[in-house]
């Protein structure tokens, strides 16, 4: 009986150690992903990104709100290029989603593995989200090319 109890205690201790290692690894991975997402956003903002497309990471148990954001383009409200596009009437105000209105950027929630695909030019934005542009922009774009 004593041997059985000893074996049970050893198994329990081993399981606790394994769980602690797993938890430490999970936290480390989560923090690394948050750091990478934060660095990517800092670089994007410093290089005057217009916004980003949300890319959800598909898994067995995805966050429903993150799945709904997959592929949606979010713009930085303070971007000089976006402000210019607004003033020229190139962008439909009603169809814009702003980064500043999000509760968090991709990769910031606990264990979130979503990413942001940053957009730096109006032509790249047009390829990702043509629905936000007005015919006025399409005409101006056609005159350039």
mmCIF file of N, CA and C in Angstrom:
data_model
loop_
_atom_site.group_PDB
_atom_site.id
_atom_site.type_symbol
_atom_site.label_atom_id
_atom_site.label_comp_id
_atom_site.label_asym_id
_atom_site.label_seq_id
_atom_site.Cartn_x
_atom_site.Cartn_y
_atom_site.Cartn_z
ATOM 1 N N UNK A 1 0.825 -1.190 0.000
ATOM 2 C CA UNK A 1 0.000 0.000 0.000
ATOM 3 C C UNK A 1 0.872 1.257 0.000
ATOM 4 N N UNK A 2 1.939 1.173 0.791
ATOM 5 C CA UNK A 2 2.848 2.304 0.866
ATOM 6 C C UNK A 2 3.491 2.569 -0.504
ATOM 7 N N UNK A 3 3.856 1.500 -1.196
ATOM 8 C CA UNK A 3 4.465 1.599 -2.528
ATOM 9 C C UNK A 3 3.492 2.251 -3.513
ATOM 10 N N UNK A 4 2.228 1.860 -3.458
ATOM 11 C CA UNK A 4 1.212 2.426 -4.339
ATOM 12 C C UNK A 4 1.059 3.927 -4.094
ATOM 13 N N UNK A 5 1.024 4.315 -2.828
ATOM 14 C CA UNK A 5 0.898 5.730 -2.473
ATOM 15 C C UNK A 5 2.131 6.500 -2.948
ATOM 16 N N UNK A 6 3.302 5.919 -2.787
ATOM 17 C CA UNK A 6 4.544 6.546 -3.227
ATOM 18 C C UNK A 6 4.550 6.728 -4.745
ATOM 19 N N UNK A 7 4.116 5.700 -5.472
ATOM 20 C CA UNK A 7 4.049 5.796 -6.933
ATOM 21 C C UNK A 7 3.058 6.879 -7.359
ATOM 22 N N UNK A 8 1.923 6.924 -6.680
ATOM 23 C CA UNK A 8 0.907 7.928 -6.983
ATOM 24 C C UNK A 8 1.464 9.332 -6.737
ATOM 25 N N UNK A 9 2.181 9.512 -5.640
ATOM 26 C CA UNK A 9 2.782 10.811 -5.331
ATOM 27 C C UNK A 9 3.821 11.199 -6.381
ATOM 28 N N UNK A 10 4.639 10.225 -6.798
ATOM 29 C CA UNK A 10 5.657 10.498 -7.814
ATOM 30 C C UNK A 10 5.021 10.893 -9.147
ATOM 31 N N UNK A 11 3.964 10.178 -9.515
ATOM 32 C CA UNK A 11 3.263 10.500 -10.760
ATOM 33 C C UNK A 11 2.632 11.885 -10.658
ATOM 34 N N UNK A 12 2.047 12.184 -9.514
ATOM 35 C CA UNK A 12 1.426 13.481 -9.303
ATOM 36 C C UNK A 12 2.464 14.603 -9.398
ATOM 37 N N UNK A 13 3.625 14.403 -8.776
ATOM 38 C CA UNK A 13 4.690 15.410 -8.835
ATOM 39 C C UNK A 13 5.195 15.589 -10.263
ATOM 40 N N UNK A 14 5.352 14.482 -10.983
ATOM 41 C CA UNK A 14 5.808 14.555 -12.374
ATOM 42 C C UNK A 14 4.785 15.302 -13.236
ATOM 43 N N UNK A 15 3.513 15.035 -13.001
ATOM 44 C CA UNK A 15 2.456 15.718 -13.754
ATOM 45 C C UNK A 15 2.460 17.213 -13.447
ATOM 46 N N UNK A 16 2.649 17.573 -12.178
ATOM 47 C CA UNK A 16 2.705 18.983 -11.796
ATOM 48 C C UNK A 16 3.893 19.684 -12.459
ATOM 49 N N UNK A 17 5.046 19.015 -12.499
ATOM 50 C CA UNK A 17 6.224 19.594 -13.146
ATOM 51 C C UNK A 17 5.984 19.780 -14.642
ATOM 52 N N UNK A 18 5.391 18.767 -15.269
ATOM 53 C CA UNK A 18 5.106 18.853 -16.705
ATOM 54 C C UNK A 18 4.124 19.986 -16.988
ATOM 55 N N UNK A 19 3.116 20.111 -16.145
ATOM 56 C CA UNK A 19 2.138 21.178 -16.309
ATOM 57 C C UNK A 19 2.794 22.545 -16.132
ATOM 58 N N UNK A 20 3.679 22.659 -15.149
ATOM 59 C CA UNK A 20 4.383 23.923 -14.921
ATOM 60 C C UNK A 20 5.261 24.274 -16.123
ATOM 61 N N UNK A 21 5.949 23.268 -16.690
ATOM 62 C CA UNK A 21 6.780 23.515 -17.882
ATOM 63 C C UNK A 21 5.907 23.940 -19.063
ATOM 64 N N UNK A 22 4.776 23.261 -19.234
ATOM 65 C CA UNK A 22 3.857 23.601 -20.320
ATOM 66 C C UNK A 22 3.348 25.032 -20.154
ATOM 67 N N UNK A 23 2.960 25.375 -18.942
ATOM 68 C CA UNK A 23 2.440 26.720 -18.672
ATOM 69 C C UNK A 23 3.513 27.772 -18.936
ATOM 70 N N UNK A 24 4.736 27.504 -18.504
ATOM 71 C CA UNK A 24 5.836 28.443 -18.741
ATOM 72 C C UNK A 24 6.078 28.614 -20.238
ATOM 73 N N UNK A 25 6.039 27.522 -20.981
ATOM 74 C CA UNK A 25 6.244 27.584 -22.426
ATOM 75 C C UNK A 25 5.108 28.351 -23.095
ATOM 76 N N UNK A 26 3.889 28.101 -22.670
ATOM 77 C CA UNK A 26 2.721 28.779 -23.244
ATOM 78 C C UNK A 26 2.796 30.285 -23.003
ATOM 79 N N UNK A 27 3.158 30.670 -21.785
ATOM 80 C CA UNK A 27 3.273 32.092 -21.450
ATOM 81 C C UNK A 27 4.397 32.736 -22.264
ATOM 82 N N UNK A 28 5.519 32.035 -22.382
ATOM 83 C CA UNK A 28 6.649 32.560 -23.147
ATOM 84 C C UNK A 28 6.268 32.765 -24.610
ATOM 85 N N UNK A 29 5.598 31.787 -25.201
ATOM 86 C CA UNK A 29 5.171 31.916 -26.598
ATOM 87 C C UNK A 29 4.189 33.068 -26.767
ATOM 88 N N UNK A 30 3.262 33.193 -25.833
ATOM 89 C CA UNK A 30 2.276 34.264 -25.897
ATOM 90 C C UNK A 30 2.956 35.630 -25.813
ATOM 91 N N UNK A 31 3.881 35.775 -24.877
ATOM 92 C CA UNK A 31 4.577 37.047 -24.710
ATOM 93 C C UNK A 31 5.445 37.367 -25.932
ATOM 94 N N UNK A 32 6.062 36.345 -26.508
ATOM 95 C CA UNK A 32 6.879 36.556 -27.709
ATOM 96 C C UNK A 32 6.009 37.021 -28.874
ATOM 97 N N UNK A 33 4.819 36.438 -28.996
ATOM 98 C CA UNK A 33 3.919 36.848 -30.077
ATOM 99 C C UNK A 33 3.446 38.283 -29.866
ATOM 100 N N UNK A 34 3.153 38.646 -28.624
ATOM 101 C CA UNK A 34 2.749 40.024 -28.321
ATOM 102 C C UNK A 34 3.876 40.997 -28.642
ATOM 103 N N UNK A 35 5.099 40.624 -28.284
ATOM 104 C CA UNK A 35 6.257 41.464 -28.567
ATOM 105 C C UNK A 35 6.425 41.646 -30.076
ATOM 106 N N UNK A 36 6.340 40.554 -30.817
ATOM 107 C CA UNK A 36 6.485 40.623 -32.278
ATOM 108 C C UNK A 36 5.395 41.498 -32.895
ATOM 109 N N UNK A 37 4.162 41.356 -32.422
ATOM 110 C CA UNK A 37 3.053 42.166 -32.943
ATOM 111 C C UNK A 37 3.269 43.643 -32.623
ATOM 112 N N UNK A 38 3.738 43.926 -31.416
ATOM 113 C CA UNK A 38 4.009 45.311 -31.023
ATOM 114 C C UNK A 38 5.132 45.932 -31.828
ATOM 115 N N UNK A 39 6.199 45.171 -32.052
ATOM 116 C CA UNK A 39 7.319 45.663 -32.857
ATOM 117 C C UNK A 39 6.864 45.909 -34.293
ATOM 118 N N UNK A 40 6.106 44.967 -34.849
ATOM 119 C CA UNK A 40 5.619 45.119 -36.229
ATOM 120 C C UNK A 40 4.758 46.371 -36.366
ATOM 121 N N UNK A 41 3.895 46.628 -35.377
ATOM 122 C CA UNK A 41 3.052 47.821 -35.458
ATOM 123 C C UNK A 41 3.887 49.087 -35.331
ATOM 124 N N UNK A 42 4.853 49.091 -34.432
ATOM 125 C CA UNK A 42 5.719 50.261 -34.268
ATOM 126 C C UNK A 42 6.453 50.572 -35.568
ATOM 127 N N UNK A 43 7.001 49.550 -36.195
ATOM 128 C CA UNK A 43 7.697 49.736 -37.471
ATOM 129 C C UNK A 43 6.726 50.260 -38.527
ATOM 130 N N UNK A 44 5.538 49.687 -38.578
ATOM 131 C CA UNK A 44 4.542 50.102 -39.572
ATOM 132 C C UNK A 44 4.137 51.560 -39.377
ATOM 133 N N UNK A 45 3.872 51.946 -38.150
ATOM 134 C CA UNK A 45 3.459 53.328 -37.872
ATOM 135 C C UNK A 45 4.600 54.291 -38.191
ATOM 136 N N UNK A 46 5.823 53.925 -37.810
ATOM 137 C CA UNK A 46 6.981 54.784 -38.092
ATOM 138 C C UNK A 46 7.257 54.914 -39.586
ATOM 139 N N UNK A 47 6.841 53.928 -40.360
ATOM 140 C CA UNK A 47 7.018 53.974 -41.812
ATOM 141 C C UNK A 47 5.745 54.411 -42.528
ATOM 142 N N UNK A 48 4.848 55.020 -41.784
ATOM 143 C CA UNK A 48 3.617 55.627 -42.297
ATOM 144 C C UNK A 48 2.705 54.647 -43.031
ATOM 145 N N UNK A 49 2.465 53.507 -42.401
ATOM 146 C CA UNK A 49 1.500 52.553 -42.957
ATOM 147 C C UNK A 49 0.121 53.205 -42.977
ATOM 148 N N UNK A 50 -0.653 52.861 -43.972
ATOM 149 C CA UNK A 50 -2.021 53.380 -44.075
ATOM 150 C C UNK A 50 -2.968 52.586 -43.190
ATOM 151 N N UNK A 51 -2.644 51.327 -42.982
ATOM 152 C CA UNK A 51 -3.488 50.437 -42.197
ATOM 153 C C UNK A 51 -2.998 49.017 -42.348
ATOM 154 N N UNK A 52 -3.887 48.072 -42.063
ATOM 155 C CA UNK A 52 -3.525 46.660 -42.214
ATOM 156 C C UNK A 52 -4.757 45.823 -42.490
ATOM 157 N N UNK A 53 -4.500 44.647 -43.042
ATOM 158 C CA UNK A 53 -5.551 43.641 -43.203
ATOM 159 C C UNK A 53 -5.386 42.647 -42.063
ATOM 160 N N UNK A 54 -6.462 42.370 -41.354
ATOM 161 C CA UNK A 54 -6.445 41.415 -40.245
ATOM 162 C C UNK A 54 -6.367 40.011 -40.829
ATOM 163 N N UNK A 55 -5.432 39.217 -40.341
ATOM 164 C CA UNK A 55 -5.297 37.832 -40.780
ATOM 165 C C UNK A 55 -5.482 36.920 -39.577
ATOM 166 N N UNK A 56 -6.632 36.266 -39.528
ATOM 167 C CA UNK A 56 -6.939 35.368 -38.411
ATOM 168 C C UNK A 56 -6.139 34.082 -38.559
ATOM 169 N N UNK A 57 -5.735 33.533 -37.439
ATOM 170 C CA UNK A 57 -5.037 32.250 -37.435
ATOM 171 C C UNK A 57 -6.091 31.189 -37.156
ATOM 172 N N UNK A 58 -6.295 30.320 -38.115
ATOM 173 C CA UNK A 58 -7.331 29.305 -37.974
ATOM 174 C C UNK A 58 -6.821 28.160 -37.121
ATOM 175 N N UNK A 59 -7.610 27.793 -36.135
ATOM 176 C CA UNK A 59 -7.242 26.694 -35.241
ATOM 177 C C UNK A 59 -8.512 25.929 -34.871
ATOM 178 N N UNK A 60 -8.355 24.938 -34.000
ATOM 179 C CA UNK A 60 -9.520 24.149 -33.577
ATOM 180 C C UNK A 60 -10.560 25.000 -32.859
ATOM 181 N N UNK A 61 -10.082 25.936 -32.059
ATOM 182 C CA UNK A 61 -10.985 26.757 -31.246
ATOM 183 C C UNK A 61 -10.695 28.240 -31.480
ATOM 184 N N UNK A 62 -11.021 28.751 -32.670
ATOM 185 C CA UNK A 62 -10.716 30.156 -32.954
ATOM 186 C C UNK A 62 -11.675 31.096 -32.227
ATOM 187 N N UNK A 63 -11.206 32.302 -31.987
ATOM 188 C CA UNK A 63 -12.086 33.317 -31.411
ATOM 189 C C UNK A 63 -13.037 33.783 -32.511
ATOM 190 N N UNK A 64 -14.310 33.767 -32.192
ATOM 191 C CA UNK A 64 -15.321 34.108 -33.191
ATOM 192 C C UNK A 64 -15.143 35.539 -33.699
ATOM 193 N N UNK A 65 -14.881 36.489 -32.783
ATOM 194 C CA UNK A 65 -14.723 37.877 -33.211
ATOM 195 C C UNK A 65 -13.479 38.061 -34.080
ATOM 196 N N UNK A 66 -12.447 37.254 -33.860
ATOM 197 C CA UNK A 66 -11.245 37.347 -34.684
ATOM 198 C C UNK A 66 -11.499 36.742 -36.065
ATOM 199 N N UNK A 67 -12.272 35.678 -36.126
ATOM 200 C CA UNK A 67 -12.634 35.087 -37.421
ATOM 201 C C UNK A 67 -13.433 36.082 -38.256
ATOM 202 N N UNK A 68 -14.322 36.824 -37.599
ATOM 203 C CA UNK A 68 -15.141 37.806 -38.311
ATOM 204 C C UNK A 68 -14.287 38.941 -38.871
ATOM 205 N N UNK A 69 -13.158 39.239 -38.219
ATOM 206 C CA UNK A 69 -12.274 40.319 -38.679
ATOM 207 C C UNK A 69 -11.335 39.873 -39.797
ATOM 208 N N UNK A 70 -11.245 38.577 -40.039
ATOM 209 C CA UNK A 70 -10.296 38.057 -41.025
ATOM 210 C C UNK A 70 -10.522 38.703 -42.390
ATOM 211 N N UNK A 71 -9.467 39.299 -42.928
ATOM 212 C CA UNK A 71 -9.530 39.932 -44.242
ATOM 213 C C UNK A 71 -10.017 41.366 -44.235
ATOM 214 N N UNK A 72 -10.541 41.841 -43.121
ATOM 215 C CA UNK A 72 -11.028 43.218 -43.055
ATOM 216 C C UNK A 72 -9.828 44.159 -42.978
ATOM 217 N N UNK A 73 -9.906 45.251 -43.730
ATOM 218 C CA UNK A 73 -8.844 46.251 -43.733
ATOM 219 C C UNK A 73 -9.205 47.346 -42.740
ATOM 220 N N UNK A 74 -8.261 47.653 -41.869
ATOM 221 C CA UNK A 74 -8.410 48.716 -40.875
ATOM 222 C C UNK A 74 -7.402 49.809 -41.192
ATOM 223 N N UNK A 75 -7.847 51.058 -41.211
ATOM 224 C CA UNK A 75 -6.983 52.181 -41.559
ATOM 225 C C UNK A 75 -6.626 53.002 -40.327
ATOM 226 N N UNK A 76 -5.449 53.637 -40.383
ATOM 227 C CA UNK A 76 -5.044 54.563 -39.323
ATOM 228 C C UNK A 76 -5.690 55.912 -39.610
ATOM 229 N N UNK A 77 -6.459 56.380 -38.679
ATOM 230 C CA UNK A 77 -7.215 57.620 -38.832
ATOM 231 C C UNK A 77 -6.287 58.816 -39.095
ATOM 232 N N UNK A 78 -5.100 58.829 -38.469
ATOM 233 C CA UNK A 78 -4.186 59.970 -38.568
ATOM 234 C C UNK A 78 -3.222 59.889 -39.744
ATOM 235 N N UNK A 79 -3.341 58.891 -40.583
ATOM 236 C CA UNK A 79 -2.433 58.751 -41.725
ATOM 237 C C UNK A 79 -2.606 59.931 -42.681
ATOM 238 N N UNK A 80 -1.512 60.649 -42.987
ATOM 239 C CA UNK A 80 -1.620 61.787 -43.908
ATOM 240 C C UNK A 80 -2.175 61.387 -45.283
ATOM 241 N N UNK A 81 -1.810 60.218 -45.759
ATOM 242 C CA UNK A 81 -2.297 59.779 -47.076
ATOM 243 C C UNK A 81 -3.797 59.503 -47.025
ATOM 244 N N UNK A 82 -4.261 58.901 -45.951
ATOM 245 C CA UNK A 82 -5.704 58.649 -45.797
ATOM 246 C C UNK A 82 -6.450 59.969 -45.674
ATOM 247 N N UNK A 83 -5.894 60.925 -44.932
ATOM 248 C CA UNK A 83 -6.537 62.239 -44.803
ATOM 249 C C UNK A 83 -6.611 62.947 -46.156
ATOM 250 N N UNK A 84 -5.549 62.829 -46.955
ATOM 251 C CA UNK A 84 -5.551 63.416 -48.297
ATOM 252 C C UNK A 84 -6.601 62.737 -49.175
ATOM 253 N N UNK A 85 -6.664 61.416 -49.105
ATOM 254 C CA UNK A 85 -7.657 60.672 -49.890
ATOM 255 C C UNK A 85 -9.073 61.080 -49.495
ATOM 256 N N UNK A 86 -9.290 61.322 -48.193
ATOM 257 C CA UNK A 86 -10.602 61.812 -47.730
ATOM 258 C C UNK A 86 -10.901 63.171 -48.351
ATOM 259 N N UNK A 87 -9.933 64.075 -48.250
ATOM 260 C CA UNK A 87 -10.169 65.441 -48.725
ATOM 261 C C UNK A 87 -10.411 65.490 -50.234
ATOM 262 N N UNK A 88 -9.839 64.558 -50.978
ATOM 263 C CA UNK A 88 -10.043 64.512 -52.432
ATOM 264 C C UNK A 88 -11.296 63.729 -52.817
ATOM 265 N N UNK A 89 -11.960 63.144 -51.833
ATOM 266 C CA UNK A 89 -13.180 62.390 -52.107
ATOM 267 C C UNK A 89 -12.927 61.033 -52.733
ATOM 268 N N UNK A 90 -11.765 60.462 -52.476
ATOM 269 C CA UNK A 90 -11.408 59.175 -53.065
ATOM 270 C C UNK A 90 -11.899 57.988 -52.249
ATOM 271 N N UNK A 91 -12.229 58.227 -50.990
ATOM 272 C CA UNK A 91 -12.606 57.126 -50.096
ATOM 273 C C UNK A 91 -14.017 57.342 -49.576
ATOM 274 N N UNK A 92 -14.793 56.260 -49.541
ATOM 275 C CA UNK A 92 -16.142 56.305 -48.960
ATOM 276 C C UNK A 92 -16.013 56.274 -47.437
ATOM 277 N N UNK A 93 -16.491 57.286 -46.783
ATOM 278 C CA UNK A 93 -16.395 57.344 -45.317
ATOM 279 C C UNK A 93 -17.172 56.229 -44.632
ATOM 280 N N UNK A 94 -18.282 55.834 -45.225
ATOM 281 C CA UNK A 94 -19.156 54.853 -44.576
ATOM 282 C C UNK A 94 -18.583 53.442 -44.570
ATOM 283 N N UNK A 95 -17.606 53.179 -45.420
ATOM 284 C CA UNK A 95 -17.103 51.808 -45.524
ATOM 285 C C UNK A 95 -15.743 51.607 -44.857
ATOM 286 N N UNK A 96 -15.331 52.548 -44.031
ATOM 287 C CA UNK A 96 -13.998 52.465 -43.424
ATOM 288 C C UNK A 96 -14.077 51.940 -41.999
ATOM 289 N N UNK A 97 -13.159 51.041 -41.693
ATOM 290 C CA UNK A 97 -12.953 50.561 -40.323
ATOM 291 C C UNK A 97 -11.611 51.145 -39.875
ATOM 292 N N UNK A 98 -11.565 51.657 -38.648
ATOM 293 C CA UNK A 98 -10.330 52.283 -38.161
ATOM 294 C C UNK A 98 -9.642 51.435 -37.102
ATOM 295 N N UNK A 99 -8.315 51.440 -37.145
ATOM 296 C CA UNK A 99 -7.497 50.725 -36.160
ATOM 297 C C UNK A 99 -7.811 51.232 -34.759
ATOM 298 N N UNK A 100 -7.973 52.532 -34.638
ATOM 299 C CA UNK A 100 -8.197 53.140 -33.324
ATOM 300 C C UNK A 100 -9.498 52.677 -32.671
ATOM 301 N N UNK A 101 -10.423 52.147 -33.447
ATOM 302 C CA UNK A 101 -11.697 51.669 -32.904
ATOM 303 C C UNK A 101 -11.650 50.204 -32.470
ATOM 304 N N UNK A 102 -10.551 49.520 -32.771
ATOM 305 C CA UNK A 102 -10.410 48.115 -32.366
ATOM 306 C C UNK A 102 -10.080 48.017 -30.878
ATOM 307 N N UNK A 103 -10.544 46.975 -30.212
ATOM 308 C CA UNK A 103 -10.169 46.793 -28.802
ATOM 309 C C UNK A 103 -8.685 46.443 -28.650
ATOM 310 N N UNK A 104 -8.094 45.821 -29.687
ATOM 311 C CA UNK A 104 -6.669 45.480 -29.675
ATOM 312 C C UNK A 104 -6.227 45.197 -31.105
ATOM 313 N N UNK A 105 -4.904 45.251 -31.313
ATOM 314 C CA UNK A 105 -4.386 44.885 -32.632
ATOM 315 C C UNK A 105 -4.199 43.370 -32.674
ATOM 316 N N UNK A 106 -4.066 42.794 -33.856
ATOM 317 C CA UNK A 106 -3.865 41.342 -33.933
ATOM 318 C C UNK A 106 -2.646 40.894 -33.122
ATOM 319 N N UNK A 107 -2.818 39.786 -32.415
ATOM 320 C CA UNK A 107 -1.723 39.209 -31.641
ATOM 321 C C UNK A 107 -1.608 39.716 -30.221
ATOM 322 N N UNK A 108 -2.483 40.617 -29.786
ATOM 323 C CA UNK A 108 -2.351 41.194 -28.451
ATOM 324 C C UNK A 108 -3.169 40.479 -27.377
ATOM 325 N N UNK A 109 -4.262 39.849 -27.745
ATOM 326 C CA UNK A 109 -5.034 39.113 -26.738
ATOM 327 C C UNK A 109 -4.275 37.863 -26.321
ATOM 328 N N UNK A 110 -4.604 37.343 -25.159
ATOM 329 C CA UNK A 110 -3.929 36.151 -24.648
ATOM 330 C C UNK A 110 -4.085 35.004 -25.641
ATOM 331 N N UNK A 111 -2.954 34.428 -26.027
ATOM 332 C CA UNK A 111 -2.874 33.298 -26.966
ATOM 333 C C UNK A 111 -3.452 33.587 -28.349
ATOM 334 N N UNK A 112 -3.546 34.834 -28.713
ATOM 335 C CA UNK A 112 -4.002 35.194 -30.058
ATOM 336 C C UNK A 112 -2.827 35.026 -31.020
ATOM 337 N N UNK A 113 -3.081 34.319 -32.116
ATOM 338 C CA UNK A 113 -2.031 34.122 -33.116
ATOM 339 C C UNK A 113 -2.377 34.812 -34.431
ATOM 340 N N UNK A 114 -3.305 35.755 -34.377
ATOM 341 C CA UNK A 114 -3.639 36.534 -35.564
ATOM 342 C C UNK A 114 -2.470 37.464 -35.895
ATOM 343 N N UNK A 115 -2.427 37.899 -37.147
ATOM 344 C CA UNK A 115 -1.377 38.818 -37.575
ATOM 345 C C UNK A 115 -1.982 39.953 -38.385
ATOM 346 N N UNK A 116 -1.174 40.989 -38.588
ATOM 347 C CA UNK A 116 -1.579 42.126 -39.405
ATOM 348 C C UNK A 116 -0.697 42.167 -40.641
ATOM 349 N N UNK A 117 -1.319 42.322 -41.794
ATOM 350 C CA UNK A 117 -0.585 42.504 -43.043
ATOM 351 C C UNK A 117 -0.668 43.995 -43.367
ATOM 352 N N UNK A 118 0.427 44.716 -43.122
ATOM 353 C CA UNK A 118 0.420 46.178 -43.225
ATOM 354 C C UNK A 118 0.408 46.651 -44.673
ATOM 355 N N UNK A 119 -0.272 47.777 -44.883
ATOM 356 C CA UNK A 119 -0.465 48.365 -46.207
ATOM 357 C C UNK A 119 0.165 49.755 -46.194
ATOM 358 N N UNK A 120 0.985 50.051 -47.211
ATOM 359 C CA UNK A 120 1.747 51.297 -47.220
ATOM 360 C C UNK A 120 1.394 52.262 -48.350
ATOM 361 N N UNK A 121 0.675 51.820 -49.365
ATOM 362 C CA UNK A 121 0.352 52.704 -50.492
ATOM 363 C C UNK A 121 -1.131 52.616 -50.830
ATOM 364 N N UNK A 122 -1.620 53.670 -51.497
ATOM 365 C CA UNK A 122 -3.027 53.659 -51.911
ATOM 366 C C UNK A 122 -3.297 52.556 -52.930
ATOM 367 N N UNK A 123 -2.339 52.301 -53.813
ATOM 368 C CA UNK A 123 -2.575 51.245 -54.805
ATOM 369 C C UNK A 123 -2.646 49.872 -54.137
ATOM 370 N N UNK A 124 -1.819 49.647 -53.114
ATOM 371 C CA UNK A 124 -1.896 48.381 -52.365
ATOM 372 C C UNK A 124 -3.219 48.299 -51.608
ATOM 373 N N UNK A 125 -3.659 49.430 -51.059
ATOM 374 C CA UNK A 125 -4.948 49.472 -50.367
ATOM 375 C C UNK A 125 -6.082 49.185 -51.353
ATOM 376 N N UNK A 126 -5.979 49.728 -52.555
ATOM 377 C CA UNK A 126 -6.998 49.486 -53.582
ATOM 378 C C UNK A 126 -7.073 48.001 -53.941
ATOM 379 N N UNK A 127 -5.927 47.342 -54.025
ATOM 380 C CA UNK A 127 -5.920 45.905 -54.334
ATOM 381 C C UNK A 127 -6.550 45.089 -53.204
ATOM 382 N N UNK A 128 -6.342 45.516 -51.952
ATOM 383 C CA UNK A 128 -6.883 44.776 -50.798
ATOM 384 C C UNK A 128 -8.354 45.085 -50.544
ATOM 385 N N UNK A 129 -8.747 46.351 -50.766
ATOM 386 C CA UNK A 129 -10.115 46.762 -50.412
ATOM 387 C C UNK A 129 -10.663 47.765 -51.428
ATOM 388 N N UNK A 130 -10.930 47.331 -52.656
ATOM 389 C CA UNK A 130 -11.425 48.273 -53.672
ATOM 390 C C UNK A 130 -12.786 48.877 -53.324
ATOM 391 N N UNK A 131 -13.541 48.198 -52.475
ATOM 392 C CA UNK A 131 -14.889 48.667 -52.131
ATOM 393 C C UNK A 131 -14.895 49.980 -51.348
ATOM 394 N N UNK A 132 -13.777 50.365 -50.756
ATOM 395 C CA UNK A 132 -13.784 51.614 -49.980
ATOM 396 C C UNK A 132 -13.515 52.837 -50.853
ATOM 397 N N UNK A 133 -13.125 52.613 -52.101
ATOM 398 C CA UNK A 133 -12.792 53.727 -52.986
ATOM 399 C C UNK A 133 -13.996 54.164 -53.809
ATOM 400 N N UNK A 134 -14.012 55.453 -54.126
ATOM 401 C CA UNK A 134 -15.078 56.030 -54.946
ATOM 402 C C UNK A 134 -14.674 55.960 -56.422
ATOM 403 N N UNK A 135 -15.635 56.140 -57.323
ATOM 404 C CA UNK A 135 -15.303 56.194 -58.752
ATOM 405 C C UNK A 135 -14.309 57.323 -59.070
ATOM 406 N N UNK A 136 -14.323 58.357 -58.255
ATOM 407 C CA UNK A 136 -13.396 59.473 -58.456
ATOM 408 C C UNK A 136 -11.942 58.992 -58.362
ATOM 409 N N UNK A 137 -11.657 58.116 -57.414
ATOM 410 C CA UNK A 137 -10.299 57.562 -57.291
ATOM 411 C C UNK A 137 -9.984 56.650 -58.474
ATOM 412 N N UNK A 138 -10.939 55.835 -58.865
ATOM 413 C CA UNK A 138 -10.734 54.910 -59.985
ATOM 414 C C UNK A 138 -10.401 55.702 -61.252
ATOM 415 N N UNK A 139 -11.115 56.821 -61.473
ATOM 416 C CA UNK A 139 -10.838 57.670 -62.636
ATOM 417 C C UNK A 139 -9.448 58.294 -62.540
ATOM 418 N N UNK A 140 -9.092 58.801 -61.366
ATOM 419 C CA UNK A 140 -7.767 59.409 -61.174
ATOM 420 C C UNK A 140 -6.672 58.371 -61.374
ATOM 421 N N UNK A 141 -6.912 57.192 -60.914
ATOM 422 C CA UNK A 141 -5.943 56.092 -61.059
ATOM 423 C C UNK A 141 -5.775 55.713 -62.532
ATOM 424 N N UNK A 142 -6.868 55.695 -63.275
ATOM 425 C CA UNK A 142 -6.821 55.340 -64.695
ATOM 426 C C UNK A 142 -6.048 56.389 -65.498
ATOM 427 N N UNK A 143 -6.128 57.649 -65.099
ATOM 428 C CA UNK A 143 -5.419 58.718 -65.810
ATOM 429 C C UNK A 143 -3.906 58.619 -65.610
ATOM 430 N N UNK A 144 -3.492 58.082 -64.469
ATOM 431 C CA UNK A 144 -2.062 57.964 -64.168
ATOM 432 C C UNK A 144 -1.435 56.845 -64.991
ATOM 433 N N UNK A 145 -2.146 55.735 -65.118
ATOM 434 C CA UNK A 145 -1.570 54.574 -65.819
ATOM 435 C C UNK A 145 -1.867 54.554 -67.284
#
